[in-house]
XYZ file of C-alpha atoms in Angstrom:
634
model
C 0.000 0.000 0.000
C 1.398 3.711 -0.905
C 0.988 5.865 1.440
C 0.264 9.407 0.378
C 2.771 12.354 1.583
C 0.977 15.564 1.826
C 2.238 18.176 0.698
C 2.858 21.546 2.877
C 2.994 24.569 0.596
C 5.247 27.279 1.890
C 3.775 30.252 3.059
C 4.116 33.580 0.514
C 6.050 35.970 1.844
C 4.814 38.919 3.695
C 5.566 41.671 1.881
C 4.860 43.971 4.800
C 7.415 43.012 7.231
C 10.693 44.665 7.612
C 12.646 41.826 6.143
C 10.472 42.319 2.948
C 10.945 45.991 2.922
C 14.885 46.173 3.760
C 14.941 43.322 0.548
C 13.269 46.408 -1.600
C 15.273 49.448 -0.625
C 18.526 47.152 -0.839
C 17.897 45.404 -4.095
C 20.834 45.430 -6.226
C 18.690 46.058 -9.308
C 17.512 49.455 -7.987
C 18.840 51.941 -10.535
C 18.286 54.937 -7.992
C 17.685 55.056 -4.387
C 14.186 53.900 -3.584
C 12.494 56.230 -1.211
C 9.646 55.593 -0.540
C 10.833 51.618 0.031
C 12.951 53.526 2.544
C 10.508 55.618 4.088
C 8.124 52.797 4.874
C 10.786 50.423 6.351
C 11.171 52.943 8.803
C 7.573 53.685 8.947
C 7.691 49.984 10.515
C 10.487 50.483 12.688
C 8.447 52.619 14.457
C 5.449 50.686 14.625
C 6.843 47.445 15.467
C 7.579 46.722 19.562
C 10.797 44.909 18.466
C 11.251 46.831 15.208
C 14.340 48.342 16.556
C 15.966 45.281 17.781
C 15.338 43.191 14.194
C 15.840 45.996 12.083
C 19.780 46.562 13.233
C 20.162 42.914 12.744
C 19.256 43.390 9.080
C 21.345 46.440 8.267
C 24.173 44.274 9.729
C 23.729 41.931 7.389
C 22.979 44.167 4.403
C 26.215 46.607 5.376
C 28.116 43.460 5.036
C 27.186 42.167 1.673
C 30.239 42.110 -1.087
C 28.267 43.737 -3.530
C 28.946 47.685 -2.987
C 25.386 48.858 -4.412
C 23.754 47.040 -2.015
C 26.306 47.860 1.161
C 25.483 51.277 -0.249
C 22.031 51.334 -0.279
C 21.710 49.925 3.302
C 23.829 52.433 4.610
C 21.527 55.368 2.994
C 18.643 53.456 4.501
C 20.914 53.242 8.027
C 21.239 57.002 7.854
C 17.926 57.639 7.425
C 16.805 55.713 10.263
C 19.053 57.504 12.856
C 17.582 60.859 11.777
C 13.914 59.717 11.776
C 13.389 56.885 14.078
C 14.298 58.274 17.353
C 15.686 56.840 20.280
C 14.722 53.568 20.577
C 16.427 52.685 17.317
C 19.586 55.297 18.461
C 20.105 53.007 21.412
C 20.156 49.822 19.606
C 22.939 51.760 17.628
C 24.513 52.511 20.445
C 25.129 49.490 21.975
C 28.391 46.886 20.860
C 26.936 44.268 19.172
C 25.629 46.784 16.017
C 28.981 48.350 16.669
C 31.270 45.316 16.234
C 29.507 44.841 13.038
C 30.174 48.390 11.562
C 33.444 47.669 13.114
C 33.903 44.696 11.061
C 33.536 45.812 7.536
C 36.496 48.401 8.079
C 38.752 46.497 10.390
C 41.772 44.444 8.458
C 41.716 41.719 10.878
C 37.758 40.734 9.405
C 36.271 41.914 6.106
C 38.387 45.539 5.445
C 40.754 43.987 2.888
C 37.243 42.914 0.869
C 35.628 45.785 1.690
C 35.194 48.219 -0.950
C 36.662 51.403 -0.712
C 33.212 53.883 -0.428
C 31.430 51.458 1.834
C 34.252 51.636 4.308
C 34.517 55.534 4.024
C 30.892 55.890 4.544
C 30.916 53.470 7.581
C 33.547 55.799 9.595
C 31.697 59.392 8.392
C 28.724 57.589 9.854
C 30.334 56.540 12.985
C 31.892 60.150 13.310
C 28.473 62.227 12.870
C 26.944 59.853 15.217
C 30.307 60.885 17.755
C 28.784 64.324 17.288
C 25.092 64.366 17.094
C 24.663 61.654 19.903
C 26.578 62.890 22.784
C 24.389 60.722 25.275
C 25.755 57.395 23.588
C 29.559 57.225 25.307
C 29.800 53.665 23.565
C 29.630 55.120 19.500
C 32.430 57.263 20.902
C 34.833 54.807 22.562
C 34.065 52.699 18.911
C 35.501 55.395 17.365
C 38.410 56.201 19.803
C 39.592 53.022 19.546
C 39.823 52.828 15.570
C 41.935 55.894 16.084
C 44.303 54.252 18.102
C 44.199 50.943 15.983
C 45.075 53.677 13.251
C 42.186 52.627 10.959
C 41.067 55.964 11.468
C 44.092 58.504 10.210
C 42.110 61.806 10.656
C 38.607 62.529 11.074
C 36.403 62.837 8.555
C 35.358 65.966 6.867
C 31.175 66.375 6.647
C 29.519 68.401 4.988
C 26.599 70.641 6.580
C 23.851 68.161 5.455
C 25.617 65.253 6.311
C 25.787 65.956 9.974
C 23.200 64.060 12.007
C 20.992 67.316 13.377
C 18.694 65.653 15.631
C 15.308 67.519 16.087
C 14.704 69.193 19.853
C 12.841 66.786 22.235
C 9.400 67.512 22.358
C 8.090 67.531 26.050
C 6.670 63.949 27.449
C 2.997 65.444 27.382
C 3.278 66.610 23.904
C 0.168 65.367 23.136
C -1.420 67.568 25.872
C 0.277 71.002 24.370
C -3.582 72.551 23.795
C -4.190 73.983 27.150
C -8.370 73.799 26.367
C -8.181 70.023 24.869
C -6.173 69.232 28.501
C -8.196 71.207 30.427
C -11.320 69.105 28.568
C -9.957 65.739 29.164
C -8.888 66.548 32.782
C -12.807 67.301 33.202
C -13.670 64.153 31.822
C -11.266 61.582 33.543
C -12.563 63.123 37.038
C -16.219 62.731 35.715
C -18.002 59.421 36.474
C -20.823 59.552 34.197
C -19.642 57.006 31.335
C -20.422 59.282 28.585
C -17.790 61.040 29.860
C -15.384 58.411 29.778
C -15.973 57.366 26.096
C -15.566 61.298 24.960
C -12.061 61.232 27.597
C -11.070 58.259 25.611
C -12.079 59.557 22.080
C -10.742 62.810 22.489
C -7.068 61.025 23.506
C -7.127 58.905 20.310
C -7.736 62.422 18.468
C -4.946 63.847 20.235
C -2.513 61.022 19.838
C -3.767 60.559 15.808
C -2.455 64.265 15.826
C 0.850 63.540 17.007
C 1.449 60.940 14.587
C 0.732 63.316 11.607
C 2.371 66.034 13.375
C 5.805 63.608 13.364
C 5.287 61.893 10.135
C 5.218 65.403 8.766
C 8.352 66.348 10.163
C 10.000 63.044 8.683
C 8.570 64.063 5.308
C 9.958 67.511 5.180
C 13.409 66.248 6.242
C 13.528 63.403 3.610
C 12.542 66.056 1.295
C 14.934 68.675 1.515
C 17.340 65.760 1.900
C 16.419 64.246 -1.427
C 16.289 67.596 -3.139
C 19.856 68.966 -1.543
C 21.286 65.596 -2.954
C 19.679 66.469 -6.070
C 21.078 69.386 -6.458
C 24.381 68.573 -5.545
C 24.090 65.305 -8.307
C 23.022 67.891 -10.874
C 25.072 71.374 -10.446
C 28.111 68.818 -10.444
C 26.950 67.226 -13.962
C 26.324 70.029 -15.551
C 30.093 71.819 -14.840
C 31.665 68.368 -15.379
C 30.078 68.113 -18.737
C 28.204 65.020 -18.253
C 26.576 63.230 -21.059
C 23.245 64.597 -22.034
C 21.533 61.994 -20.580
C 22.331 62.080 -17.216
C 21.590 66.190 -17.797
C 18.081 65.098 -18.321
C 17.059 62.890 -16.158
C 18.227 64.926 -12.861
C 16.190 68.087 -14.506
C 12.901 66.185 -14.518
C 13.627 64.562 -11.492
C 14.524 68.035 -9.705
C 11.279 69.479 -11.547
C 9.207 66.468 -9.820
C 10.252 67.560 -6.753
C 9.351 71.618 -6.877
C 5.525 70.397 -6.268
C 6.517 68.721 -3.301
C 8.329 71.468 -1.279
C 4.775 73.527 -2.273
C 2.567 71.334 -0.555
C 5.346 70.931 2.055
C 5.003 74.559 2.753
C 1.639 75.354 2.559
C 1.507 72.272 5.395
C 3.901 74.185 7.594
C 2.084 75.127 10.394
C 3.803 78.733 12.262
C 7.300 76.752 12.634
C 9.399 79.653 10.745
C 12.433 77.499 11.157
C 11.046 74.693 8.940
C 9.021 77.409 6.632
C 12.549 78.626 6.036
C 14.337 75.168 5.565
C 12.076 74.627 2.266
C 12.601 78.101 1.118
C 16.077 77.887 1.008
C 16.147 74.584 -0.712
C 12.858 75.739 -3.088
C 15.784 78.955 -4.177
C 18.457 75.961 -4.617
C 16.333 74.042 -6.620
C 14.873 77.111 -8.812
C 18.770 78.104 -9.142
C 20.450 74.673 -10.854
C 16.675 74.137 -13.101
C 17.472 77.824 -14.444
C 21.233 77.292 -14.565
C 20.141 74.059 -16.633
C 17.923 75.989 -18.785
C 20.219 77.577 -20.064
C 23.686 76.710 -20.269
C 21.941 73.212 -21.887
C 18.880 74.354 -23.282
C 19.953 77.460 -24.438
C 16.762 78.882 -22.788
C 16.232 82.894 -22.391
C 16.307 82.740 -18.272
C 14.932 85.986 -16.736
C 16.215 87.953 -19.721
C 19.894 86.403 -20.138
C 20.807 83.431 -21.777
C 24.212 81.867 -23.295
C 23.568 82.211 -26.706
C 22.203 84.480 -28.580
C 19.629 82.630 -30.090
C 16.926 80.524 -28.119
C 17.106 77.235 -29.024
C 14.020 74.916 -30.135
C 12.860 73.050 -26.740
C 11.241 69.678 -26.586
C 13.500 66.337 -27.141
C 14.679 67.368 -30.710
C 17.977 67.615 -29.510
C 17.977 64.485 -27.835
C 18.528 61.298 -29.922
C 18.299 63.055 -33.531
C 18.204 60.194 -35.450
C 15.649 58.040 -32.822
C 13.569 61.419 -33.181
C 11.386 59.592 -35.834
C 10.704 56.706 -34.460
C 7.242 57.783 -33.176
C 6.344 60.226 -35.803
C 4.985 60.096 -39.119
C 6.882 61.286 -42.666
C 7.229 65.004 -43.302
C 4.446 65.713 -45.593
C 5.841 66.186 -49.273
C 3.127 69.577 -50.498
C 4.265 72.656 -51.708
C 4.963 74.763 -48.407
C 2.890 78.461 -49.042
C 5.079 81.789 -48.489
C 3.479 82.390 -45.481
C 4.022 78.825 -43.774
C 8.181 79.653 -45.049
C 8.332 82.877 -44.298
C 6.315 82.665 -40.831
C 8.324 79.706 -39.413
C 12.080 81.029 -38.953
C 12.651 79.398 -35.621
C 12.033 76.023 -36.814
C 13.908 76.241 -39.558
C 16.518 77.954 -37.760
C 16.988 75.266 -35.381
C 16.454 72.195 -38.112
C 19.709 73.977 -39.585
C 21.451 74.170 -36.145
C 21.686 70.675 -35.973
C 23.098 69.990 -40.008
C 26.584 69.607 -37.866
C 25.886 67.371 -35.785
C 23.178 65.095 -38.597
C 26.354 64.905 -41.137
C 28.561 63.676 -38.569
C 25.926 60.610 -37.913
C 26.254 60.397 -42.340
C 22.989 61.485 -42.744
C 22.245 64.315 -45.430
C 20.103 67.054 -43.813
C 16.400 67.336 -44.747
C 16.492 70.957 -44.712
C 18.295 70.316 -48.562
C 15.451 71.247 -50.058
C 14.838 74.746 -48.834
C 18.200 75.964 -50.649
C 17.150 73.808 -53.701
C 17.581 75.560 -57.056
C 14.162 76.307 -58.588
C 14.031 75.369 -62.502
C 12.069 77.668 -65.311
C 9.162 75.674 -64.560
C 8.797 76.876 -61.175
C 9.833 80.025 -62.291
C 7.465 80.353 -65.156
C 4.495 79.373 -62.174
C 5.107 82.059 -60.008
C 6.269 84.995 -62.336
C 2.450 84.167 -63.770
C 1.098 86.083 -61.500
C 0.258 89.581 -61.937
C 3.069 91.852 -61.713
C 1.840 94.942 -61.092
C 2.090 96.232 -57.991
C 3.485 93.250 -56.116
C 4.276 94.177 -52.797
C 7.574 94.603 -50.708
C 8.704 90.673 -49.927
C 9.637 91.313 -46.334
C 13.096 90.189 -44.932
C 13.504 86.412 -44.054
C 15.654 84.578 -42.136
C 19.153 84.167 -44.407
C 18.667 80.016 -43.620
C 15.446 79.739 -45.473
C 17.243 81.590 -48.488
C 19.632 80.807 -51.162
C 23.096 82.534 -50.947
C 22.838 84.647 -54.612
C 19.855 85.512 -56.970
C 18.896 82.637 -59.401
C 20.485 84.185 -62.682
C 17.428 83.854 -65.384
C 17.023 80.916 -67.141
C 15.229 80.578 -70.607
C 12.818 77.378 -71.227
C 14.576 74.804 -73.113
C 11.662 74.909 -75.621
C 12.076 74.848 -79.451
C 10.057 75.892 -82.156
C 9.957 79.202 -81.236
C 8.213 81.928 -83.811
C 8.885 85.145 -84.626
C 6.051 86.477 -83.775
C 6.364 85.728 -79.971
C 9.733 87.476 -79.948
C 8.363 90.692 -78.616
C 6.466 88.582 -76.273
C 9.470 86.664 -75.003
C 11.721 90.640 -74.872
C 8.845 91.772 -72.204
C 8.398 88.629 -70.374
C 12.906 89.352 -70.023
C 12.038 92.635 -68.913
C 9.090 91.263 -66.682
C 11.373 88.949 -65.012
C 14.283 91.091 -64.774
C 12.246 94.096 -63.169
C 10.846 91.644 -60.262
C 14.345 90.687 -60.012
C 15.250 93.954 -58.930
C 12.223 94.310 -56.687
C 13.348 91.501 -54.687
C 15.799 91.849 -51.576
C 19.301 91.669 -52.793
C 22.310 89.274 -52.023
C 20.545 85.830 -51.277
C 17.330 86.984 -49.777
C 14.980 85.299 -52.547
C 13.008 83.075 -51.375
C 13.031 79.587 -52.929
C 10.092 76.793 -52.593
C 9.967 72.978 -51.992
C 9.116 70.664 -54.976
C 7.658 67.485 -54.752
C 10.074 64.933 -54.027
C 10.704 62.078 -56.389
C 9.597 59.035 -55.008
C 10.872 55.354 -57.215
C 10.605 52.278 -56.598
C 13.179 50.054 -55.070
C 13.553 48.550 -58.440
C 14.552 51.908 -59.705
C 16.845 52.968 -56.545
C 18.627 49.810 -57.741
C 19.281 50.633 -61.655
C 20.160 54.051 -60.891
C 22.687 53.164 -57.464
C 25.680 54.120 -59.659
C 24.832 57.722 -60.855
C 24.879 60.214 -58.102
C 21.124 61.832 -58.719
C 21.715 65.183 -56.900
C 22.828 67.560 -59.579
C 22.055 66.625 -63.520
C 23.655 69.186 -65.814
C 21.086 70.517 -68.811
C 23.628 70.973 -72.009
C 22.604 73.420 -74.478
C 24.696 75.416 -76.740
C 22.125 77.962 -76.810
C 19.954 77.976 -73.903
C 22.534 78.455 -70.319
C 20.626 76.591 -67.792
C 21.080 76.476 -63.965
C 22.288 73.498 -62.130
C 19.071 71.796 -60.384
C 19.298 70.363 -57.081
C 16.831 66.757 -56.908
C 15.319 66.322 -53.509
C 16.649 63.343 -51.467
C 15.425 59.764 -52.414
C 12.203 58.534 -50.831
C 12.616 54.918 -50.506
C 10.362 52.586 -48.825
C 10.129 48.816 -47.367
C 6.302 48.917 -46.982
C 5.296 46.027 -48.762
C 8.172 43.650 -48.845
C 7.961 40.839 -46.134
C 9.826 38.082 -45.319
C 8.988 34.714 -44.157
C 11.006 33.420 -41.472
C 11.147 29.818 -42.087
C 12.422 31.465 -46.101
C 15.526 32.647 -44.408
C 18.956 30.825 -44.951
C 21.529 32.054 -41.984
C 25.012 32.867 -43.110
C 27.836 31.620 -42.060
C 29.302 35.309 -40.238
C 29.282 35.048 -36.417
C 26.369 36.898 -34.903
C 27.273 40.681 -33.397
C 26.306 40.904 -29.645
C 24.205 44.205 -30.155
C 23.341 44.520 -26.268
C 24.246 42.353 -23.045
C 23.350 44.291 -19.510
C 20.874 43.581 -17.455
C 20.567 39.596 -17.992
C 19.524 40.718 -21.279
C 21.373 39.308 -24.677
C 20.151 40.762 -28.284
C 22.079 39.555 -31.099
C 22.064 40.324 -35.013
C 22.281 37.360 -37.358
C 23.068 38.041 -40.971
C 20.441 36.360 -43.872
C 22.979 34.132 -46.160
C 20.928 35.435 -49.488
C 19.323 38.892 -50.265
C 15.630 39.418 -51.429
C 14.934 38.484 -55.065
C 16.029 41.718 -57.257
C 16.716 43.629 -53.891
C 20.320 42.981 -53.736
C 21.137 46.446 -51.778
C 18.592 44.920 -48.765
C 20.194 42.819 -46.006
C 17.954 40.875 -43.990
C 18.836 40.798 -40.407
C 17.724 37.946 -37.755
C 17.239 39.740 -34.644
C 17.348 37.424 -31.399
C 16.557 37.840 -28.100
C 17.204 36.046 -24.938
C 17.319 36.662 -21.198
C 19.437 34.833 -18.284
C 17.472 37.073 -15.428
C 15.925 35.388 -12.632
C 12.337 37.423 -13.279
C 10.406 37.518 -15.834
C 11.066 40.328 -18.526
C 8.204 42.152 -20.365
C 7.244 44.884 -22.698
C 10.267 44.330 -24.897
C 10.578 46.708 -28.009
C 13.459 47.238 -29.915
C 13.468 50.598 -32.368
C 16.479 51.200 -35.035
C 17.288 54.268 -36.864
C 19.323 54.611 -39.702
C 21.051 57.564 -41.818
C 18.532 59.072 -44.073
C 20.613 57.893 -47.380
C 18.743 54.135 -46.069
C 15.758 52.708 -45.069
C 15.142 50.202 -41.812
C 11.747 47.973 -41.428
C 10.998 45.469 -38.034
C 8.440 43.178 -39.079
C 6.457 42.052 -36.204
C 8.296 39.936 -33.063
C 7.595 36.404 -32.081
C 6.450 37.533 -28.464
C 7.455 40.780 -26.234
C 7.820 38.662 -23.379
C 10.452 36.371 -22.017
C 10.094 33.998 -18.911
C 12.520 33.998 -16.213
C 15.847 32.021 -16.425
C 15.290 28.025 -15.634
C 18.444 25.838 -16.054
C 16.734 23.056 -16.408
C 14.630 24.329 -19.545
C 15.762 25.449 -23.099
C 16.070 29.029 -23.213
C 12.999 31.146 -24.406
C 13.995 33.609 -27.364
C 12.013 36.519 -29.639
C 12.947 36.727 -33.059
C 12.075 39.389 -35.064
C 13.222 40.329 -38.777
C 15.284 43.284 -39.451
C 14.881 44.604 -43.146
C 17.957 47.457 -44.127
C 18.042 48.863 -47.702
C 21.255 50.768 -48.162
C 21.322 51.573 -51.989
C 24.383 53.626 -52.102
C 26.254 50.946 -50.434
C 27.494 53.128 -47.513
C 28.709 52.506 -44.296
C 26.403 51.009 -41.960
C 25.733 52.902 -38.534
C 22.375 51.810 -36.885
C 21.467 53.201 -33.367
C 18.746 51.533 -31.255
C 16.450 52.011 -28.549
C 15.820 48.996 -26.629
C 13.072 49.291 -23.787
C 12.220 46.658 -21.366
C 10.432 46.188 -18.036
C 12.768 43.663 -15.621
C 10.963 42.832 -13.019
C 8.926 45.844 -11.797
C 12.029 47.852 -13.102
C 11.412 49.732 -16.393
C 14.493 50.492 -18.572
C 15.894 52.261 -21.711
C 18.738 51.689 -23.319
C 20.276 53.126 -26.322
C 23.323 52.198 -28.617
C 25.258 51.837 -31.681
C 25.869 48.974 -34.207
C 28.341 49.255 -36.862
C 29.812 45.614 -37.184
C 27.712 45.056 -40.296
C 29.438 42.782 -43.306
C 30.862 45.257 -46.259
C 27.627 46.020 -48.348
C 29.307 44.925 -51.715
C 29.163 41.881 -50.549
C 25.168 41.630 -49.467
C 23.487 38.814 -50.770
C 26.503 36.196 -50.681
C 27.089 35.935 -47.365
């Protein structure tokens, strides 16, 4: 006979304990400091009767850990405690056995020759603050004496101002019983011996006590506040004179712009404390100062009538990621712009033309092109059509939207000519020549878009040896200007590719990205599409060694406008989390790249993922792509 075995599920983990919480703030996959997984870990501390006692144990443990994000983290989430849990927790602090384990991770003799180097230095400017903000606790000072004398400690450390552990004063025993009339009330009810009484006595303590604990939790607020934005700050006045990447610029200024609600509502909830009122003023001017100093010195932003160039700049995230720019918009429309439209929008055009520099160092040809294009007689012909007579003054536009010099005239290459439009053509000379004249001088004519060409791939292909932009017009008799074709419209739209169609080549695969327990690799097609030769066809694959699942996967190229890119749809935008014992999961998805000048390849990518809970985005460059004369024969 079998007997049966039950089976005893283990119990989920409670997510509200302190274990749980310390597990969140400390995670080594936090990207930033998590405050608010901070703030409610000490939220618990208080509320638990042993919270002290099982929370040092933790930190101990935590402080300890070889991985120095981590050790970090719990010693932000240490520091926090001591100025916001009071003195239950400072004694537990103060005793030897949390000190022996500080004592530890900086002594030779136990885990100091492992220890990384911050984690260490943040371990003795802790132990030194506490030397000076906790007096009362003679056994944080003797710690710290006798690492002097074991000459771990060479000098003492120097703090700065918001580093030093400035307790709040003690509030009196009965602080609860501050309002003289609410006392005075509950003294008359305790000595009354009606039980109406009573119940009010009782409900009017549980009022009183429910306002000290907003009353407190509001001073921890306002001092993790300031904290957070003083660190701020700091994080971004130092990135922006170090000249940080752009990236970094950006996400401190929205993070420091998140925060300017908070000190408002912080403020208005001041109630008469003119100490604390002034506290968020000063760090409300810090805060307005590096946001206006970013502004512009970044932007280029006109700040309270100065800025550092002399012309504002065009805000948004055009400046960020040119080339990724497009990803979420649609094509520029390809109609005739009117004279108003050109002449009314300088500052776009302006600051399309500010970025030419930085679009031909990518290898891209600007789109702006067009606007200096050279108009031919047709385009002429159209708008000299109109009536002449009394055409008003063209006003003054911005020299970017203009050609350099006047468009010399140019006579239809027509033939067949009679004499008896001869007169005709000397007066439409002197037609043209007179509006000429009318118009502003020295390269302030005003030249519209045409309607750019838009072939086939087929045709990109017959015509990739000829270099389209400028076709001579020969004619002994006629001189005709140079005219300037608008870049090539190419498109992928309706070519698709079966996966199972695909041959893989024998080329290794190019790691593309690998952080975050997250692999994407490009795999190159052995053959090109049939008469497509100047297309490659890319396998994209993904695959992820993370212990949680990852979702919301999408991966977004961008290319040099001289190609065209086109993702066909993935296989999933979800990948399981890492088992050993299974094959890994992988999304494929087909990368089509049509490069019909045969350039070199430079394709940057946006890859954005949610690990976890944690959302990210991540951005790079891929250039190890196989010569392009040798597409199709891989």
């Amino acid at each position: 006979m079998v007997k049966r075995i039950p089976v005893v599920m283990a119990a989920p983990p409670d997510t509200g304990s302190l274990e749980a919480r310390i597990n969140k703030a400390t995670n080594p996959l936090n990207r930033d400091t998590d405050w608010d997984s901070i703030q409610a870990f000490c939220d618990q501390l208080n509320n638990d009767l042993e919270g002290p006692q099982l929370a040092t144990r933790l930190l101990a443990h935590k402080i300890q850990s070889p991985q120095e994000w981590e050790a970090m983290q719990a010693l932000v989430v240490l520091e926090t405690c001591m100025k916001s849990c009071g003195e239950r927790f400072h004694s537990e602090v103060g005793k030897f056995r949390f000190l022996n384990e500080l004592i530890k991770v900086v002594s030779p003799k136990y885990l100091g020759t492992r220890a990384p180097e911050p984690v260490k230095k943040k371990v003795l400017e802790l132990i030194y603050s506490w030397t000076l903000g906790l007096p009362d606790e003679a056994k944080i000072a003797d710690a710290y004496q006798m690492l002097k004398k074991q000459g771990i400690v060479k000098q003492d450390p120097v703090l700065p101002a918001d580093k030093l552990l400035l307790l709040p004063p003690p509030r009196p025993k009965n602080a609860i019983f501050e309002d003289e009339e609410k006392s005075k009330t509950l003294t008359r009810l305790l000595n009354s011996t009606q039980p109406e009484d009573l119940k009010a006595a009782n409900k009017l303590i549980q009022e009183m006590v429910q306002e000290d604990q907003k009353r407190a939790e509001k001073l921890s607020k306002r001092v993790n506040a300031i904290q957070d934005v003083n660190e701020s700050v700091s994080l971004l006045t130092h990135a922006i004179t170090a000249s940080s990447i752009y990236d970094v610029y950006k996400d401190l200024y929205q993070r420091c712009e998140k925060m300017r609600p908070t000190l408002f509502r912080l403020a208005s909830d001041t109630e008469d404390n003119d100490e604390a009122l002034a506290e968020i003023l000063q760090a409300n001017d810090s805060l307005t100062q590096v946001i206006n100093l970013y502004r512009q010195q970044v932007k280029g932003e006109v700040v309270n009538g100065n800025n550092s160039a002399n012309t504002q700049r065009l805000t948004g995230s055009s400046v960020a990621l040119l080339d990724l720019s497009g990803l979420d918009t649609s094509p520029p429309s390809s109609e005739f712009p009117t004279p108003t439209d050109s002449l009314n929008a300088p500052s776009q055009e302006m600051g399309i033309s500010l970025l030419d520099d930085e679009l031909m160092s990518l290898g891209k040809s600007s789109k702006t092109s067009a606007t200096s294009m050279l108009c031919d007689s047709t385009t002429w012909d159209s708008f000299q059509s109109s009536d002449s007579v009394g055409i008003p003054d063209i006003p003054a536009a911005p020299s970017v939207l203009l050609s350099p010099d006047p468009l010399p005239y140019t006579q239809p290459l027509s033939t067949g000519a009679t004499s008896g439009s001869s007169a005709l053509d000397e007066l439409d000379l002197l037609g043209k020549k007179l509006l000429q004249q009318s118009l502003p001088p020295e390269g302030l004519q005003v030249k519209w878009d045409k309607p750019p060409f838009k072939p086939t791939l087929r045709d990109l292909q017959n015509k990739s040896g000829t270099n389209p932009s400028l076709i001579p017009a020969f004619s002994p008799e006629h001189p005709v200007a140079l005219l300037v074709i608008p870049p090539i419209e190419m498109t992928l739209t309706d070519v698709f590719v079966p996966l199972e169609s695909i041959k893989p080549s024998s080329l290794l695969p190019v790691t593309v990205f690998d952080r975050h327990s997250l692999r994407v690799l490009f795999h190159f097609a052995r053959d090109s599409l049939p008469s497509l030769a100047d297309v490659l066809v890319v396998i994209i694959s993904m695959l992820s060694s993370a212990p949680v699942p990852v979702s919301n996967i999408l991966f977004q190229p961008s290319v040099p406008d001289t190609m065209r890119v086109k993702l066909q749809p993935p296989s999933g935008t979800e990948l399981p989390a890492f088992n050993p014992i299974l094959p890994p999961a992988a999304i494929t998805q087909i990368l089509l790249l049509a490069n019909p000048h045969k350039e070199k390849v430079r394709l940057q990518y946006k890859l954005t993922f949610t690990l976890g809970e944690e959302d990210h985005d991540e951005r790079g460059v891929v250039a190890q792509f196989p010569p392009s004369d040798t597409w199709g024969n891989l």
